[in-house]
Amino acid sequence: MIATGLGEGPAARRVPPPPAATSIVLDCDTGIDDSMAIALGAGSGARFVACTTTHGNVPAATAGRNTVTVLDALGLTDVPVHVGAHRPMAQDLLTAEWVHGQDGLGDAGVAQSSRPVSGDLAPAEIVRLARQHPGELTLVAVGPLTNLGLALLMAPDLPGLVRNVVVMGGAVNTAGNASAVGEANVWHDPEAAQLVVGAAWDLTVVGLEITMRTAMPTVAIARIEASTDPRAQLVARVFQHYLGVYEPIVGERTCVLHDPLAMALALEPDLASYRLVRAGIELRGELSRGQVVADTRGFEPDPTDPTEPGVVRFVDTLDVERFHAMFLDALGA
Ligand code: BDR
Ligand code: CA
């Protein structure tokens, strides 16, 4: 099945996919679907250079502990984890334990790793790694964008140092999930999101307009639950709580795959087709703060340069079956 993201954009407006990631720095707020994204990456041979964590689903320190726990459970014991921003730039901290469980991993009793995480300086680490590997890193961001925003403030040359950026965030021309029009990762720190959208890098944004089309068939859920593969077993444990959250939304005991889709598109960008669109984040609206406002009118010539500040590559269409197959394959399910 081919799902439509932005809308029925004319094929002529499509642009090539972003480059496939070879080395990833994952910025996350782990988080149930963040865990599923890490599992997808691990099972697809992704090379994680480091993970950095932010406030969002849970406090940043909890996200750090959860990230190291998930990495270790998947055998990625040498991937360093750095905790970063503890709160948004210009609003109060809000977390979402009702979606992800009090422990952020679905309250499934997953034993925490005791491996140390580095404290508090994730944005500096992102900059350091980008300087160490110029032109090589793909930043995959699946939480609020505070760490990336801070890294941009610290190092204005950062956009020229990374290969590309893939963000899960926003809701273009569709309902939000944190407010009527705001998606959680953008809504949790709109100022940081605007810094990311306004930077001169190759930015792909994977929003609710496409991730809400990725609910797994219940037979796929059953395959994950029945699998003896440790990756599938970890996901089957942590996603029970998430299935309960999504059941009333989707109408079946299943869930959508927000963060895993961003990871999948970083690794296999040709799962989707794309359009370049000018976009910005609403920062002042009483009802619309945190909305991604994308100019999809088509009156003006579309942009052609993905690195133009304010230009975003959005998903136009997605091969959902191929994405689900990739996910199941990565889990050994
Ligand atoms: C995003 O918000 C978080 O709850 C999820 O982990 C995902 O990154 C979906 O809006
Ligand atoms: Ca997330």
Tab-separated table of C-alpha atoms and ligand atoms in Angstrom:
chain	number	residue	atom	x	y	z
A	1	MET	CA	0.000	0.000	0.000
A	2	ILE	CA	1.252	3.453	-0.899
A	3	ALA	CA	0.316	6.051	1.731
A	4	THR	CA	0.128	9.752	0.995
A	5	GLY	CA	1.866	12.191	3.316
A	6	LEU	CA	1.773	15.829	2.255
A	7	GLY	CA	-1.189	15.511	-0.067
A	8	GLU	CA	-1.710	14.700	-3.690
A	9	GLY	CA	1.325	16.607	-4.858
A	10	PRO	CA	1.999	16.459	-8.588
A	11	ALA	CA	4.721	13.914	-9.372
A	12	ALA	CA	6.629	16.651	-11.186
A	13	ARG	CA	7.267	18.363	-7.863
A	14	ARG	CA	9.037	15.360	-6.377
A	15	VAL	CA	12.712	15.610	-5.506
A	16	PRO	CA	15.302	12.883	-5.009
A	17	PRO	CA	15.533	11.193	-1.583
A	18	PRO	CA	18.118	12.333	0.959
A	19	PRO	CA	21.390	10.394	1.088
A	20	ALA	CA	21.239	7.079	2.963
A	21	ALA	CA	22.809	7.293	6.405
A	22	THR	CA	26.146	5.618	6.955
A	23	SER	CA	26.884	6.912	10.472
A	24	ILE	CA	24.124	8.029	12.811
A	25	VAL	CA	23.941	10.231	15.878
A	26	LEU	CA	20.489	9.561	17.338
A	27	ASP	CA	18.898	12.275	19.470
A	28	CYS	CA	15.964	10.759	21.353
A	29	ASP	CA	13.593	10.936	24.335
A	30	THR	CA	13.313	7.183	24.883
A	31	GLY	CA	10.296	6.454	24.964
A	32	ILE	CA	8.528	3.365	23.611
A	33	ASP	CA	8.655	4.208	19.910
A	34	ASP	CA	12.176	5.595	20.342
A	35	SER	CA	13.106	2.104	21.596
A	36	MET	CA	11.469	0.610	18.530
A	37	ALA	CA	13.487	2.981	16.330
A	38	ILE	CA	16.722	1.885	18.017
A	39	ALA	CA	15.719	-1.764	17.517
A	40	LEU	CA	14.963	-1.122	13.839
A	41	GLY	CA	18.352	0.541	13.412
A	42	ALA	CA	20.169	-2.208	15.305
A	43	GLY	CA	18.546	-4.942	13.226
A	44	SER	CA	19.193	-3.096	9.962
A	45	GLY	CA	22.927	-2.734	10.505
A	46	ALA	CA	22.877	0.977	11.363
A	47	ARG	CA	26.169	2.358	12.640
A	48	PHE	CA	25.325	4.387	15.749
A	49	VAL	CA	28.180	6.735	16.597
A	50	ALA	CA	26.388	7.984	19.716
A	51	CYS	CA	22.966	8.614	21.192
A	52	THR	CA	22.011	11.860	22.877
A	53	THR	CA	18.906	12.373	24.961
A	54	THR	CA	16.483	15.174	25.626
A	55	HIS	CA	13.434	15.932	27.725
A	56	GLY	CA	10.190	14.971	26.021
A	57	ASN	CA	8.388	11.711	26.636
A	58	VAL	CA	10.205	11.539	29.987
A	59	PRO	CA	12.872	13.695	31.674
A	60	ALA	CA	16.206	13.746	29.796
A	61	ALA	CA	18.013	11.699	32.461
A	62	THR	CA	15.332	8.992	32.346
A	63	ALA	CA	15.603	9.024	28.558
A	64	GLY	CA	19.371	8.562	28.931
A	65	ARG	CA	18.930	5.577	31.255
A	66	ASN	CA	16.308	4.073	28.946
A	67	THR	CA	18.484	4.587	25.863
A	68	VAL	CA	21.463	2.813	27.393
A	69	THR	CA	19.139	0.048	28.614
A	70	VAL	CA	17.713	-0.516	25.139
A	71	LEU	CA	21.122	-0.332	23.423
A	72	ASP	CA	22.581	-2.862	25.858
A	73	ALA	CA	19.605	-5.196	25.492
A	74	LEU	CA	20.219	-5.126	21.725
A	75	GLY	CA	23.936	-5.841	22.112
A	76	LEU	CA	25.027	-2.283	21.247
A	77	THR	CA	27.049	-1.964	24.434
A	78	ASP	CA	29.717	0.240	22.881
A	79	VAL	CA	27.418	3.065	21.738
A	80	PRO	CA	27.934	6.014	24.107
A	81	VAL	CA	24.919	7.872	25.506
A	82	HIS	CA	25.010	11.556	26.459
A	83	VAL	CA	22.212	13.274	28.346
A	84	GLY	CA	21.335	16.749	27.103
A	85	ALA	CA	18.688	19.421	27.554
A	86	HIS	CA	16.538	19.044	30.651
A	87	ARG	CA	13.910	21.555	29.556
A	88	PRO	CA	12.714	23.476	26.502
A	89	MET	CA	14.171	26.873	25.516
A	90	ALA	CA	11.182	29.084	26.271
A	91	GLN	CA	8.437	27.143	28.020
A	92	ASP	CA	7.934	24.828	30.946
A	93	LEU	CA	8.907	21.178	30.912
A	94	LEU	CA	6.076	18.770	30.127
A	95	THR	CA	6.482	15.023	29.844
A	96	ALA	CA	4.181	12.287	28.516
A	97	GLU	CA	4.339	9.316	30.874
A	98	TRP	CA	0.687	8.573	30.125
A	99	VAL	CA	1.807	7.573	26.617
A	100	HIS	CA	5.092	5.852	27.470
A	101	GLY	CA	4.619	4.600	31.044
A	102	GLN	CA	6.068	5.987	34.251
A	103	ASP	CA	9.472	4.502	33.397
A	104	GLY	CA	9.210	5.512	29.709
A	105	LEU	CA	9.504	1.871	28.648
A	106	GLY	CA	5.888	0.891	29.124
A	107	ASP	CA	6.238	-0.108	32.809
A	108	ALA	CA	7.062	-3.607	31.594
A	109	GLY	CA	9.699	-4.253	34.240
A	110	VAL	CA	12.647	-4.024	31.841
A	111	ALA	CA	15.783	-4.189	34.013
A	112	GLN	CA	17.809	-1.008	33.726
A	113	SER	CA	21.377	-1.116	32.453
A	114	SER	CA	23.942	0.098	34.960
A	115	ARG	CA	26.276	1.358	32.193
A	116	PRO	CA	27.200	4.985	32.877
A	117	VAL	CA	25.829	7.759	30.683
A	118	SER	CA	27.597	11.105	30.308
A	119	GLY	CA	25.779	13.976	31.909
A	120	ASP	CA	24.219	17.076	30.471
A	121	LEU	CA	26.433	18.088	27.541
A	122	ALA	CA	24.794	16.342	24.605
A	123	PRO	CA	24.725	19.465	22.361
A	124	ALA	CA	28.488	19.903	22.787
A	125	GLU	CA	28.973	16.230	21.977
A	126	ILE	CA	26.944	16.580	18.774
A	127	VAL	CA	29.218	19.446	17.718
A	128	ARG	CA	32.371	17.558	18.705
A	129	LEU	CA	31.350	14.467	16.736
A	130	ALA	CA	30.382	16.535	13.681
A	131	ARG	CA	33.831	18.177	13.731
A	132	GLN	CA	35.506	14.791	14.188
A	133	HIS	CA	33.618	13.266	11.216
A	134	PRO	CA	33.022	16.181	8.829
A	135	GLY	CA	30.395	15.456	6.185
A	136	GLU	CA	29.737	11.936	7.481
A	137	LEU	CA	27.064	12.069	10.163
A	138	THR	CA	23.335	11.812	9.757
A	139	LEU	CA	21.580	13.361	12.743
A	140	VAL	CA	18.367	11.451	13.380
A	141	ALA	CA	16.230	13.380	15.881
A	142	VAL	CA	13.144	11.683	17.303
A	143	GLY	CA	12.474	13.859	20.337
A	144	PRO	CA	12.026	17.587	21.001
A	145	LEU	CA	14.738	19.500	19.154
A	146	THR	CA	16.347	21.331	22.085
A	147	ASN	CA	19.717	19.561	21.759
A	148	LEU	CA	19.963	20.254	18.030
A	149	GLY	CA	18.879	23.855	18.565
A	150	LEU	CA	21.510	24.349	21.265
A	151	ALA	CA	24.156	22.711	19.072
A	152	LEU	CA	23.290	25.192	16.293
A	153	LEU	CA	23.597	28.093	18.729
A	154	MET	CA	26.968	26.801	19.910
A	155	ALA	CA	28.323	26.057	16.428
A	156	PRO	CA	26.853	28.073	13.549
A	157	ASP	CA	29.050	26.007	11.207
A	158	LEU	CA	27.288	22.776	12.244
A	159	PRO	CA	25.052	22.563	9.133
A	160	GLY	CA	28.128	22.389	6.911
A	161	LEU	CA	29.654	19.629	9.016
A	162	VAL	CA	26.875	17.031	8.863
A	163	ARG	CA	25.723	14.899	5.944
A	164	ASN	CA	22.009	15.416	6.591
A	165	VAL	CA	19.332	15.569	9.264
A	166	VAL	CA	16.177	13.452	9.608
A	167	VAL	CA	13.594	14.609	12.157
A	168	MET	CA	10.406	12.949	13.366
A	169	GLY	CA	8.160	15.882	14.081
A	170	GLY	CA	5.320	18.130	13.037
A	171	ALA	CA	1.883	17.640	11.554
A	172	VAL	CA	1.422	19.285	8.159
A	173	ASN	CA	-2.172	19.825	7.056
A	174	THR	CA	-3.379	17.263	9.597
A	175	ALA	CA	-4.315	17.065	13.291
A	176	GLY	CA	-1.664	17.355	15.965
A	177	ASN	CA	-1.215	14.986	18.881
A	178	ALA	CA	-0.033	17.392	21.596
A	179	SER	CA	-2.458	20.166	20.641
A	180	ALA	CA	-5.036	20.612	17.895
A	181	VAL	CA	-2.283	21.371	15.387
A	182	GLY	CA	0.937	20.669	17.296
A	183	GLU	CA	2.889	17.409	17.144
A	184	ALA	CA	4.670	16.517	20.385
A	185	ASN	CA	8.328	16.830	19.334
A	186	VAL	CA	7.827	20.294	17.823
A	187	TRP	CA	5.253	21.445	20.377
A	188	HIS	CA	7.579	20.559	23.293
A	189	ASP	CA	10.133	23.139	22.051
A	190	PRO	CA	8.940	25.289	19.138
A	191	GLU	CA	11.892	27.721	19.351
A	192	ALA	CA	14.370	24.869	18.983
A	193	ALA	CA	12.364	23.417	16.099
A	194	GLN	CA	12.491	26.778	14.318
A	195	LEU	CA	16.281	26.868	14.716
A	196	VAL	CA	16.467	23.418	13.106
A	197	VAL	CA	14.123	24.316	10.239
A	198	GLY	CA	15.963	27.590	9.669
A	199	ALA	CA	19.443	26.042	9.431
A	200	ALA	CA	21.226	25.578	6.114
A	201	TRP	CA	21.338	21.793	6.116
A	202	ASP	CA	19.681	18.979	4.217
A	203	LEU	CA	16.615	18.433	6.420
A	204	THR	CA	13.988	15.726	6.052
A	205	VAL	CA	10.966	16.028	8.356
A	206	VAL	CA	8.800	12.975	8.957
A	207	GLY	CA	5.546	14.205	10.483
A	208	LEU	CA	2.209	12.876	11.632
A	209	GLU	CA	0.853	13.413	8.111
A	210	ILE	CA	2.730	10.216	7.202
A	211	THR	CA	3.525	8.463	10.514
A	212	MET	CA	-0.197	8.206	11.354
A	213	ARG	CA	-0.525	6.082	8.189
A	214	THR	CA	1.856	3.423	9.489
A	215	ALA	CA	-0.327	1.391	11.866
A	216	MET	CA	0.909	-2.192	11.722
A	217	PRO	CA	-1.553	-4.911	10.732
A	218	THR	CA	-2.527	-7.002	13.752
A	219	VAL	CA	-0.843	-10.035	12.149
A	220	ALA	CA	2.452	-8.131	12.302
A	221	ILE	CA	1.881	-7.398	15.993
A	222	ALA	CA	1.219	-11.113	16.529
A	223	ARG	CA	4.449	-12.033	14.716
A	224	ILE	CA	6.470	-9.738	16.956
A	225	GLU	CA	4.796	-11.153	20.060
A	226	ALA	CA	5.406	-14.738	18.961
A	227	SER	CA	9.020	-14.281	17.910
A	228	THR	CA	11.862	-15.757	19.950
A	229	ASP	CA	14.323	-13.147	18.601
A	230	PRO	CA	15.578	-11.000	21.515
A	231	ARG	CA	14.966	-7.797	19.519
A	232	ALA	CA	11.330	-8.727	18.911
A	233	GLN	CA	10.930	-9.857	22.511
A	234	LEU	CA	12.174	-6.502	23.812
A	235	VAL	CA	9.765	-4.627	21.536
A	236	ALA	CA	6.906	-6.977	22.449
A	237	ARG	CA	7.461	-6.182	26.117
A	238	VAL	CA	7.728	-2.417	25.891
A	239	PHE	CA	4.997	-1.814	23.317
A	240	GLN	CA	2.102	-3.413	25.278
A	241	HIS	CA	1.392	-0.094	27.009
A	242	TYR	CA	1.627	1.730	23.651
A	243	LEU	CA	-0.827	-0.672	22.019
A	244	GLY	CA	-3.275	0.228	24.760
A	245	VAL	CA	-2.784	3.955	24.066
A	246	TYR	CA	-3.259	3.560	20.300
A	247	GLU	CA	-6.120	1.049	20.336
A	248	PRO	CA	-8.852	3.679	20.769
A	249	ILE	CA	-7.181	5.920	18.161
A	250	VAL	CA	-6.592	3.287	15.468
A	251	GLY	CA	-9.545	1.017	16.292
A	252	GLU	CA	-7.428	-2.137	16.634
A	253	ARG	CA	-4.814	-3.383	19.088
A	254	THR	CA	-1.876	-1.984	17.144
A	255	CYS	CA	0.218	1.172	17.021
A	256	VAL	CA	1.696	3.594	14.532
A	257	LEU	CA	5.466	3.793	14.067
A	258	HIS	CA	6.524	7.441	14.446
A	259	ASP	CA	10.194	7.183	15.401
A	260	PRO	CA	10.853	3.897	13.567
A	261	LEU	CA	9.766	5.567	10.313
A	262	ALA	CA	12.333	8.342	10.746
A	263	MET	CA	15.023	5.718	11.374
A	264	ALA	CA	13.896	3.641	8.396
A	265	LEU	CA	13.963	6.646	6.056
A	266	ALA	CA	17.412	7.651	7.309
A	267	LEU	CA	18.664	4.180	6.395
A	268	GLU	CA	16.524	3.439	3.309
A	269	PRO	CA	15.361	6.794	1.987
A	270	ASP	CA	13.889	5.277	-1.163
A	271	LEU	CA	11.015	3.793	0.868
A	272	ALA	CA	9.352	7.139	0.225
A	273	SER	CA	9.018	9.912	-2.335
A	274	TYR	CA	9.558	13.511	-1.272
A	275	ARG	CA	8.779	17.150	-1.958
A	276	LEU	CA	10.756	20.227	-0.968
A	277	VAL	CA	8.565	22.843	0.689
A	278	ARG	CA	9.200	26.105	2.528
A	279	ALA	CA	8.132	25.793	6.158
A	280	GLY	CA	8.386	27.467	9.539
A	281	ILE	CA	7.203	26.941	13.096
A	282	GLU	CA	4.401	29.044	14.579
A	283	LEU	CA	5.826	30.584	17.759
A	284	ARG	CA	3.201	33.121	18.786
A	285	GLY	CA	-0.242	31.717	17.991
A	286	GLU	CA	-2.501	31.420	21.014
A	287	LEU	CA	-4.010	28.213	19.674
A	288	SER	CA	-1.379	27.262	17.133
A	289	ARG	CA	1.991	27.637	18.908
A	290	GLY	CA	4.161	24.712	17.835
A	291	GLN	CA	2.422	24.137	14.506
A	292	VAL	CA	4.533	23.407	11.436
A	293	VAL	CA	3.285	25.791	8.771
A	294	ALA	CA	4.262	24.484	5.339
A	295	ASP	CA	3.545	26.407	2.165
A	296	THR	CA	1.958	23.713	0.028
A	297	ARG	CA	-0.118	26.103	-2.069
A	298	GLY	CA	1.952	25.604	-5.173
A	299	PHE	CA	1.484	29.158	-6.471
A	300	GLU	CA	5.206	29.865	-6.415
A	301	PRO	CA	7.937	27.728	-7.983
A	302	ASP	CA	8.936	25.025	-5.506
A	303	PRO	CA	12.396	25.312	-3.965
A	304	THR	CA	15.081	23.113	-5.483
A	305	ASP	CA	17.867	23.316	-2.891
A	306	PRO	CA	17.342	21.200	0.250
A	307	THR	CA	20.000	23.176	2.106
A	308	GLU	CA	18.202	26.507	1.674
A	309	PRO	CA	17.266	27.725	5.192
A	310	GLY	CA	13.553	27.157	5.798
A	311	VAL	CA	13.298	24.489	3.094
A	312	VAL	CA	12.218	21.042	4.267
A	313	ARG	CA	11.999	17.704	2.483
A	314	PHE	CA	8.639	16.205	3.472
A	315	VAL	CA	7.377	12.728	2.681
A	316	ASP	CA	5.011	12.787	-0.286
A	317	THR	CA	4.272	9.041	-0.474
A	318	LEU	CA	5.447	5.996	1.491
A	319	ASP	CA	5.577	2.308	0.598
A	320	VAL	CA	4.015	1.180	3.887
A	321	GLU	CA	4.247	-2.557	3.215
A	322	ARG	CA	7.942	-2.332	2.451
A	323	PHE	CA	8.455	-0.288	5.616
A	324	HIS	CA	6.600	-2.861	7.736
A	325	ALA	CA	8.626	-5.654	6.118
A	326	MET	CA	11.843	-3.804	6.964
A	327	PHE	CA	10.706	-3.379	10.577
A	328	LEU	CA	9.742	-7.040	11.019
A	329	ASP	CA	12.934	-8.155	9.352
A	330	ALA	CA	15.017	-5.949	11.655
A	331	LEU	CA	13.318	-7.517	14.671
A	332	GLY	CA	13.752	-11.052	13.335
A	333	ALA	CA	9.967	-11.461	13.513
B	1	BDR	C1	6.637	11.717	18.825
B	1	BDR	O1	6.360	12.119	20.176
B	1	BDR	C2	6.812	11.133	21.072
B	1	BDR	O2	5.794	10.745	21.938
B	1	BDR	C3	7.205	9.941	20.281
B	1	BDR	O3	8.321	9.288	20.852
B	1	BDR	C4	7.520	10.491	18.915
B	1	BDR	O4	8.862	10.888	18.819
B	1	BDR	C5	5.329	11.483	18.113
B	1	BDR	O5	4.586	12.677	18.041
B	2	CA	CA	10.473	10.156	20.470
